[in-house]
Amino acid sequence: ALPLTRQPFTLGVASGYPSPQGIALWTRLAPEPLAPGGGLDPVPIEVRWEIAADDHFGRVVDSGRALALPAWAHSVH
């Protein structure tokens, strides 16, 4: 995995479409949102995610990994 030296979540993380079966999460890695490529090299970056039942992530209920691809502006859904 490519180590990031700057905060990549400057645009935040969004969620929506909740249902009993799941939820949609979205983010875009962009340490410099107005720079070409969001300030990132044009390479895939692995993103690890977690969903917890509490605000302090003491009870993680699901987790996974996704690739943020440069062709999709390093966004992850």
mmCIF file of N, CA, C and O in Angstrom:
data_model
loop_
_atom_site.group_PDB
_atom_site.id
_atom_site.type_symbol
_atom_site.label_atom_id
_atom_site.label_comp_id
_atom_site.label_asym_id
_atom_site.label_seq_id
_atom_site.Cartn_x
_atom_site.Cartn_y
_atom_site.Cartn_z
ATOM 1 N N ALA A 1 0.845 -1.193 0.000
ATOM 2 C CA ALA A 1 0.000 0.000 0.000
ATOM 3 C C ALA A 1 0.878 1.240 0.000
ATOM 4 O O ALA A 1 1.918 1.269 0.628
ATOM 5 N N LEU A 2 0.410 2.253 -0.697
ATOM 6 C CA LEU A 2 1.124 3.514 -0.791
ATOM 7 C C LEU A 2 0.888 4.326 0.483
ATOM 8 O O LEU A 2 -0.250 4.615 0.828
ATOM 9 N N PRO A 3 1.950 4.688 1.192
ATOM 10 C CA PRO A 3 1.737 5.506 2.396
ATOM 11 C C PRO A 3 1.400 6.951 2.016
ATOM 12 O O PRO A 3 2.016 7.516 1.124
ATOM 13 N N LEU A 4 0.415 7.501 2.671
ATOM 14 C CA LEU A 4 0.049 8.897 2.434
ATOM 15 C C LEU A 4 0.665 9.743 3.532
ATOM 16 O O LEU A 4 0.589 9.402 4.713
ATOM 17 N N THR A 5 1.282 10.843 3.137
ATOM 18 C CA THR A 5 1.934 11.708 4.124
ATOM 19 C C THR A 5 1.077 12.911 4.495
ATOM 20 O O THR A 5 1.433 13.663 5.379
ATOM 21 N N ARG A 6 -0.061 13.088 3.797
ATOM 22 C CA ARG A 6 -0.968 14.199 4.078
ATOM 23 C C ARG A 6 -2.375 13.666 4.284
ATOM 24 O O ARG A 6 -2.722 12.599 3.785
ATOM 25 N N GLN A 7 -3.192 14.404 4.970
ATOM 26 C CA GLN A 7 -4.584 14.022 5.219
ATOM 27 C C GLN A 7 -5.307 13.868 3.874
ATOM 28 O O GLN A 7 -5.448 14.843 3.140
ATOM 29 N N PRO A 8 -5.772 12.648 3.537
ATOM 30 C CA PRO A 8 -6.413 12.451 2.236
ATOM 31 C C PRO A 8 -7.910 12.756 2.218
ATOM 32 O O PRO A 8 -8.496 12.871 1.155
ATOM 33 N N PHE A 9 -8.552 12.903 3.384
ATOM 34 C CA PHE A 9 -10.008 13.048 3.441
ATOM 35 C C PHE A 9 -10.445 14.503 3.613
ATOM 36 O O PHE A 9 -11.342 14.812 4.395
ATOM 37 N N THR A 10 -9.840 15.402 2.858
ATOM 38 C CA THR A 10 -10.170 16.824 2.975
ATOM 39 C C THR A 10 -11.593 17.127 2.530
ATOM 40 O O THR A 10 -12.148 18.152 2.916
ATOM 41 N N LEU A 11 -12.176 16.241 1.721
ATOM 42 C CA LEU A 11 -13.549 16.443 1.239
ATOM 43 C C LEU A 11 -14.571 15.682 2.079
ATOM 44 O O LEU A 11 -15.766 15.714 1.777
ATOM 45 N N GLY A 12 -14.114 14.998 3.113
ATOM 46 C CA GLY A 12 -15.011 14.289 4.001
ATOM 47 C C GLY A 12 -15.422 12.920 3.482
ATOM 48 O O GLY A 12 -14.912 12.422 2.486
ATOM 49 N N VAL A 13 -16.340 12.314 4.195
ATOM 50 C CA VAL A 13 -16.908 11.015 3.850
ATOM 51 C C VAL A 13 -18.421 11.166 3.929
ATOM 52 O O VAL A 13 -18.932 11.761 4.868
ATOM 53 N N ALA A 14 -19.116 10.643 2.938
ATOM 54 C CA ALA A 14 -20.577 10.747 2.909
ATOM 55 C C ALA A 14 -21.191 9.357 2.978
ATOM 56 O O ALA A 14 -20.559 8.371 2.612
ATOM 57 N N SER A 15 -22.421 9.300 3.457
ATOM 58 C CA SER A 15 -23.152 8.036 3.474
ATOM 59 C C SER A 15 -24.587 8.312 3.050
ATOM 60 O O SER A 15 -25.082 9.427 3.158
ATOM 61 N N GLY A 16 -25.229 7.269 2.574
ATOM 62 C CA GLY A 16 -26.615 7.426 2.158
ATOM 63 C C GLY A 16 -27.219 6.102 1.750
ATOM 64 O O GLY A 16 -26.585 5.054 1.847
ATOM 65 N N TYR A 17 -28.430 6.154 1.279
ATOM 66 C CA TYR A 17 -29.179 4.976 0.845
ATOM 67 C C TYR A 17 -29.222 3.881 1.910
ATOM 68 O O TYR A 17 -28.997 2.715 1.617
ATOM 69 N N PRO A 18 -29.504 4.224 3.167
ATOM 70 C CA PRO A 18 -29.554 3.178 4.191
ATOM 71 C C PRO A 18 -30.721 2.224 3.956
ATOM 72 O O PRO A 18 -31.800 2.640 3.528
ATOM 73 N N SER A 19 -30.478 0.968 4.215
ATOM 74 C CA SER A 19 -31.513 -0.058 4.123
ATOM 75 C C SER A 19 -31.171 -1.143 5.129
ATOM 76 O O SER A 19 -30.068 -1.153 5.683
ATOM 77 N N PRO A 20 -32.062 -2.064 5.380
ATOM 78 C CA PRO A 20 -31.734 -3.169 6.294
ATOM 79 C C PRO A 20 -30.553 -4.000 5.801
ATOM 80 O O PRO A 20 -29.868 -4.650 6.580
ATOM 81 N N GLN A 21 -30.271 -3.958 4.478
ATOM 82 C CA GLN A 21 -29.178 -4.747 3.922
ATOM 83 C C GLN A 21 -27.837 -4.016 3.888
ATOM 84 O O GLN A 21 -26.800 -4.637 3.685
ATOM 85 N N GLY A 22 -27.825 -2.699 4.049
ATOM 86 C CA GLY A 22 -26.548 -1.996 3.983
ATOM 87 C C GLY A 22 -26.700 -0.503 3.830
ATOM 88 O O GLY A 22 -27.778 0.067 4.004
ATOM 89 N N ILE A 23 -25.583 0.119 3.461
ATOM 90 C CA ILE A 23 -25.499 1.568 3.311
ATOM 91 C C ILE A 23 -24.440 1.869 2.257
ATOM 92 O O ILE A 23 -23.523 1.074 2.056
ATOM 93 N N ALA A 24 -24.570 2.988 1.583
ATOM 94 C CA ALA A 24 -23.558 3.412 0.623
ATOM 95 C C ALA A 24 -22.623 4.405 1.310
ATOM 96 O O ALA A 24 -23.081 5.326 1.992
ATOM 97 N N LEU A 25 -21.330 4.224 1.138
ATOM 98 C CA LEU A 25 -20.316 5.163 1.617
ATOM 99 C C LEU A 25 -19.596 5.735 0.409
ATOM 100 O O LEU A 25 -19.392 5.041 -0.590
ATOM 101 N N TRP A 26 -19.198 7.003 0.489
ATOM 102 C CA TRP A 26 -18.486 7.639 -0.605
ATOM 103 C C TRP A 26 -17.433 8.567 -0.039
ATOM 104 O O TRP A 26 -17.661 9.265 0.951
ATOM 105 N N THR A 27 -16.268 8.590 -0.675
ATOM 106 C CA THR A 27 -15.250 9.575 -0.364
ATOM 107 C C THR A 27 -14.360 9.744 -1.574
ATOM 108 O O THR A 27 -14.376 8.927 -2.497
ATOM 109 N N ARG A 28 -13.597 10.792 -1.572
ATOM 110 C CA ARG A 28 -12.571 11.016 -2.590
ATOM 111 C C ARG A 28 -11.302 11.407 -1.873
ATOM 112 O O ARG A 28 -11.304 12.318 -1.042
ATOM 113 N N LEU A 29 -10.232 10.701 -2.175
ATOM 114 C CA LEU A 29 -8.932 11.040 -1.602
ATOM 115 C C LEU A 29 -8.398 12.261 -2.339
ATOM 116 O O LEU A 29 -8.253 12.240 -3.562
ATOM 117 N N ALA A 30 -8.146 13.327 -1.625
ATOM 118 C CA ALA A 30 -7.684 14.566 -2.266
ATOM 119 C C ALA A 30 -7.020 15.465 -1.221
ATOM 120 O O ALA A 30 -7.645 16.373 -0.694
ATOM 121 N N PRO A 31 -5.736 15.216 -0.911
ATOM 122 C CA PRO A 31 -5.062 16.093 0.044
ATOM 123 C C PRO A 31 -5.016 17.547 -0.430
ATOM 124 O O PRO A 31 -4.980 18.460 0.380
ATOM 125 N N GLU A 32 -5.052 17.749 -1.749
ATOM 126 C CA GLU A 32 -5.094 19.088 -2.344
ATOM 127 C C GLU A 32 -6.211 19.077 -3.396
ATOM 128 O O GLU A 32 -5.960 18.870 -4.578
ATOM 129 N N PRO A 33 -7.458 19.286 -2.988
ATOM 130 C CA PRO A 33 -8.605 19.119 -3.898
ATOM 131 C C PRO A 33 -8.545 19.915 -5.192
ATOM 132 O O PRO A 33 -9.051 19.469 -6.211
ATOM 133 N N LEU A 34 -7.926 21.086 -5.201
ATOM 134 C CA LEU A 34 -7.892 21.910 -6.402
ATOM 135 C C LEU A 34 -6.689 21.630 -7.297
ATOM 136 O O LEU A 34 -6.614 22.132 -8.416
ATOM 137 N N ALA A 35 -5.753 20.812 -6.836
ATOM 138 C CA ALA A 35 -4.577 20.460 -7.634
ATOM 139 C C ALA A 35 -4.926 19.337 -8.601
ATOM 140 O O ALA A 35 -5.866 18.573 -8.362
ATOM 141 N N PRO A 36 -4.195 19.232 -9.701
ATOM 142 C CA PRO A 36 -4.425 18.101 -10.616
ATOM 143 C C PRO A 36 -4.342 16.771 -9.868
ATOM 144 O O PRO A 36 -3.441 16.564 -9.050
ATOM 145 N N GLY A 37 -5.312 15.900 -10.128
ATOM 146 C CA GLY A 37 -5.334 14.596 -9.462
ATOM 147 C C GLY A 37 -5.562 14.677 -7.966
ATOM 148 O O GLY A 37 -5.299 13.726 -7.238
ATOM 149 N N GLY A 38 -6.050 15.816 -7.488
ATOM 150 C CA GLY A 38 -6.277 15.975 -6.057
ATOM 151 C C GLY A 38 -4.987 16.018 -5.249
ATOM 152 O O GLY A 38 -4.986 15.892 -4.043
ATOM 153 N N GLY A 39 -3.864 16.199 -5.949
ATOM 154 C CA GLY A 39 -2.572 16.231 -5.267
ATOM 155 C C GLY A 39 -1.964 14.855 -5.076
ATOM 156 O O GLY A 39 -1.001 14.706 -4.331
ATOM 157 N N LEU A 40 -2.514 13.854 -5.770
ATOM 158 C CA LEU A 40 -2.012 12.478 -5.642
ATOM 159 C C LEU A 40 -1.366 12.007 -6.938
ATOM 160 O O LEU A 40 -1.715 12.476 -8.028
ATOM 161 N N ASP A 41 -0.446 11.071 -6.820
ATOM 162 C CA ASP A 41 0.133 10.432 -7.999
ATOM 163 C C ASP A 41 -0.939 9.586 -8.679
ATOM 164 O O ASP A 41 -1.852 9.083 -8.011
ATOM 165 N N PRO A 42 -0.848 9.377 -9.982
ATOM 166 C CA PRO A 42 -1.861 8.600 -10.703
ATOM 167 C C PRO A 42 -1.686 7.090 -10.529
ATOM 168 O O PRO A 42 -1.434 6.351 -11.475
ATOM 169 N N VAL A 43 -1.817 6.641 -9.301
ATOM 170 C CA VAL A 43 -1.702 5.217 -8.975
ATOM 171 C C VAL A 43 -2.883 4.820 -8.094
ATOM 172 O O VAL A 43 -3.425 5.652 -7.358
ATOM 173 N N PRO A 44 -3.313 3.547 -8.143
ATOM 174 C CA PRO A 44 -4.374 3.090 -7.239
ATOM 175 C C PRO A 44 -3.913 3.178 -5.780
ATOM 176 O O PRO A 44 -2.743 2.943 -5.475
ATOM 177 N N ILE A 45 -4.840 3.507 -4.898
ATOM 178 C CA ILE A 45 -4.548 3.594 -3.467
ATOM 179 C C ILE A 45 -5.594 2.768 -2.719
ATOM 180 O O ILE A 45 -6.801 2.954 -2.921
ATOM 181 N N GLU A 46 -5.131 1.863 -1.870
ATOM 182 C CA GLU A 46 -6.049 1.050 -1.081
ATOM 183 C C GLU A 46 -6.619 1.860 0.078
ATOM 184 O O GLU A 46 -5.893 2.555 0.779
ATOM 185 N N VAL A 47 -7.932 1.755 0.245
ATOM 186 C CA VAL A 47 -8.625 2.418 1.347
ATOM 187 C C VAL A 47 -9.251 1.339 2.219
ATOM 188 O O VAL A 47 -9.947 0.461 1.728
ATOM 189 N N ARG A 48 -8.977 1.392 3.502
ATOM 190 C CA ARG A 48 -9.627 0.485 4.455
ATOM 191 C C ARG A 48 -10.752 1.247 5.145
ATOM 192 O O ARG A 48 -10.566 2.393 5.526
ATOM 193 N N TRP A 49 -11.914 0.594 5.283
ATOM 194 C CA TRP A 49 -13.063 1.246 5.898
ATOM 195 C C TRP A 49 -13.627 0.379 7.027
ATOM 196 O O TRP A 49 -13.422 -0.830 7.044
ATOM 197 N N GLU A 50 -14.301 1.056 7.954
ATOM 198 C CA GLU A 50 -14.970 0.376 9.073
ATOM 199 C C GLU A 50 -16.304 1.065 9.346
ATOM 200 O O GLU A 50 -16.421 2.277 9.181
ATOM 201 N N ILE A 51 -17.269 0.278 9.771
ATOM 202 C CA ILE A 51 -18.559 0.782 10.244
ATOM 203 C C ILE A 51 -18.732 0.256 11.660
ATOM 204 O O ILE A 51 -18.529 -0.935 11.911
ATOM 205 N N ALA A 52 -19.087 1.155 12.569
ATOM 206 C CA ALA A 52 -19.222 0.768 13.972
ATOM 207 C C ALA A 52 -20.624 1.076 14.485
ATOM 208 O O ALA A 52 -21.327 1.934 13.952
ATOM 209 N N ALA A 53 -20.996 0.376 15.527
ATOM 210 C CA ALA A 53 -22.299 0.570 16.159
ATOM 211 C C ALA A 53 -22.270 1.708 17.174
ATOM 212 O O ALA A 53 -23.306 2.067 17.725
ATOM 213 N N ASP A 54 -21.094 2.285 17.417
ATOM 214 C CA ASP A 54 -20.981 3.375 18.384
ATOM 215 C C ASP A 54 -20.012 4.433 17.858
ATOM 216 O O ASP A 54 -19.212 4.180 16.967
ATOM 217 N N ASP A 55 -20.098 5.636 18.405
ATOM 218 C CA ASP A 55 -19.284 6.763 17.944
ATOM 219 C C ASP A 55 -17.783 6.574 18.169
ATOM 220 O O ASP A 55 -16.980 7.195 17.482
ATOM 221 N N HIS A 56 -17.408 5.767 19.119
ATOM 222 C CA HIS A 56 -15.997 5.592 19.470
ATOM 223 C C HIS A 56 -15.371 4.365 18.802
ATOM 224 O O HIS A 56 -14.242 4.017 19.098
ATOM 225 N N PHE A 57 -16.120 3.708 17.917
ATOM 226 C CA PHE A 57 -15.666 2.523 17.188
ATOM 227 C C PHE A 57 -15.207 1.415 18.134
ATOM 228 O O PHE A 57 -14.283 0.674 17.856
ATOM 229 N N GLY A 58 -15.904 1.303 19.250
ATOM 230 C CA GLY A 58 -15.634 0.221 20.194
ATOM 231 C C GLY A 58 -16.252 -1.094 19.731
ATOM 232 O O GLY A 58 -15.804 -2.169 20.124
ATOM 233 N N ARG A 59 -17.296 -0.999 18.887
ATOM 234 C CA ARG A 59 -17.958 -2.203 18.364
ATOM 235 C C ARG A 59 -18.066 -2.105 16.840
ATOM 236 O O ARG A 59 -19.054 -1.637 16.295
ATOM 237 N N VAL A 60 -17.001 -2.510 16.161
ATOM 238 C CA VAL A 60 -16.970 -2.498 14.700
ATOM 239 C C VAL A 60 -17.862 -3.628 14.202
ATOM 240 O O VAL A 60 -17.700 -4.779 14.605
ATOM 241 N N VAL A 61 -18.816 -3.298 13.334
ATOM 242 C CA VAL A 61 -19.762 -4.300 12.840
ATOM 243 C C VAL A 61 -19.470 -4.748 11.416
ATOM 244 O O VAL A 61 -19.987 -5.769 10.963
ATOM 245 N N ASP A 62 -18.642 -3.984 10.697
ATOM 246 C CA ASP A 62 -18.245 -4.393 9.354
ATOM 247 C C ASP A 62 -16.994 -3.621 8.961
ATOM 248 O O ASP A 62 -16.732 -2.533 9.477
ATOM 249 N N SER A 63 -16.221 -4.197 8.067
ATOM 250 C CA SER A 63 -15.015 -3.540 7.580
ATOM 251 C C SER A 63 -14.659 -4.123 6.218
ATOM 252 O O SER A 63 -15.186 -5.164 5.818
ATOM 253 N N GLY A 64 -13.791 -3.445 5.526
ATOM 254 C CA GLY A 64 -13.375 -3.937 4.222
ATOM 255 C C GLY A 64 -12.301 -3.056 3.624
ATOM 256 O O GLY A 64 -11.751 -2.175 4.281
ATOM 257 N N ARG A 65 -12.011 -3.326 2.353
ATOM 258 C CA ARG A 65 -11.012 -2.578 1.607
ATOM 259 C C ARG A 65 -11.561 -2.274 0.223
ATOM 260 O O ARG A 65 -12.353 -3.033 -0.316
ATOM 261 N N ALA A 66 -11.126 -1.167 -0.329
ATOM 262 C CA ALA A 66 -11.514 -0.780 -1.681
ATOM 263 C C ALA A 66 -10.333 -0.066 -2.325
ATOM 264 O O ALA A 66 -9.468 0.464 -1.617
ATOM 265 N N LEU A 67 -10.287 -0.066 -3.642
ATOM 266 C CA LEU A 67 -9.239 0.649 -4.360
ATOM 267 C C LEU A 67 -9.762 1.985 -4.857
ATOM 268 O O LEU A 67 -10.810 2.053 -5.509
ATOM 269 N N ALA A 68 -9.029 3.041 -4.546
ATOM 270 C CA ALA A 68 -9.310 4.370 -5.081
ATOM 271 C C ALA A 68 -8.470 4.499 -6.351
ATOM 272 O O ALA A 68 -7.246 4.568 -6.290
ATOM 273 N N LEU A 69 -9.141 4.501 -7.498
ATOM 274 C CA LEU A 69 -8.444 4.503 -8.780
ATOM 275 C C LEU A 69 -8.304 5.912 -9.344
ATOM 276 O O LEU A 69 -9.240 6.724 -9.257
ATOM 277 N N PRO A 70 -7.167 6.217 -9.960
ATOM 278 C CA PRO A 70 -6.993 7.543 -10.543
ATOM 279 C C PRO A 70 -8.003 7.830 -11.661
ATOM 280 O O PRO A 70 -8.399 8.976 -11.845
ATOM 281 N N ALA A 71 -8.454 6.817 -12.370
ATOM 282 C CA ALA A 71 -9.440 7.020 -13.431
ATOM 283 C C ALA A 71 -10.763 7.537 -12.888
ATOM 284 O O ALA A 71 -11.549 8.137 -13.624
ATOM 285 N N TRP A 72 -11.020 7.322 -11.610
ATOM 286 C CA TRP A 72 -12.241 7.799 -10.953
ATOM 287 C C TRP A 72 -11.908 8.913 -9.959
ATOM 288 O O TRP A 72 -12.614 9.105 -8.959
ATOM 289 N N ALA A 73 -10.823 9.647 -10.212
ATOM 290 C CA ALA A 73 -10.394 10.772 -9.361
ATOM 291 C C ALA A 73 -10.166 10.328 -7.922
ATOM 292 O O ALA A 73 -10.415 11.071 -6.990
ATOM 293 N N HIS A 74 -9.679 9.098 -7.762
ATOM 294 C CA HIS A 74 -9.425 8.512 -6.445
ATOM 295 C C HIS A 74 -10.653 8.540 -5.530
ATOM 296 O O HIS A 74 -10.555 8.725 -4.339
ATOM 297 N N SER A 75 -11.829 8.355 -6.141
ATOM 298 C CA SER A 75 -13.039 8.263 -5.329
ATOM 299 C C SER A 75 -13.316 6.786 -5.033
ATOM 300 O O SER A 75 -12.869 5.899 -5.753
ATOM 301 N N VAL A 76 -14.020 6.562 -3.937
ATOM 302 C CA VAL A 76 -14.348 5.218 -3.503
ATOM 303 C C VAL A 76 -15.828 5.196 -3.147
ATOM 304 O O VAL A 76 -16.321 6.082 -2.451
ATOM 305 N N HIS A 77 -16.517 4.177 -3.611
ATOM 306 C CA HIS A 77 -17.952 4.017 -3.320
ATOM 307 C C HIS A 77 -18.155 2.670 -2.687
ATOM 308 O O HIS A 77 -17.531 1.701 -3.053
#
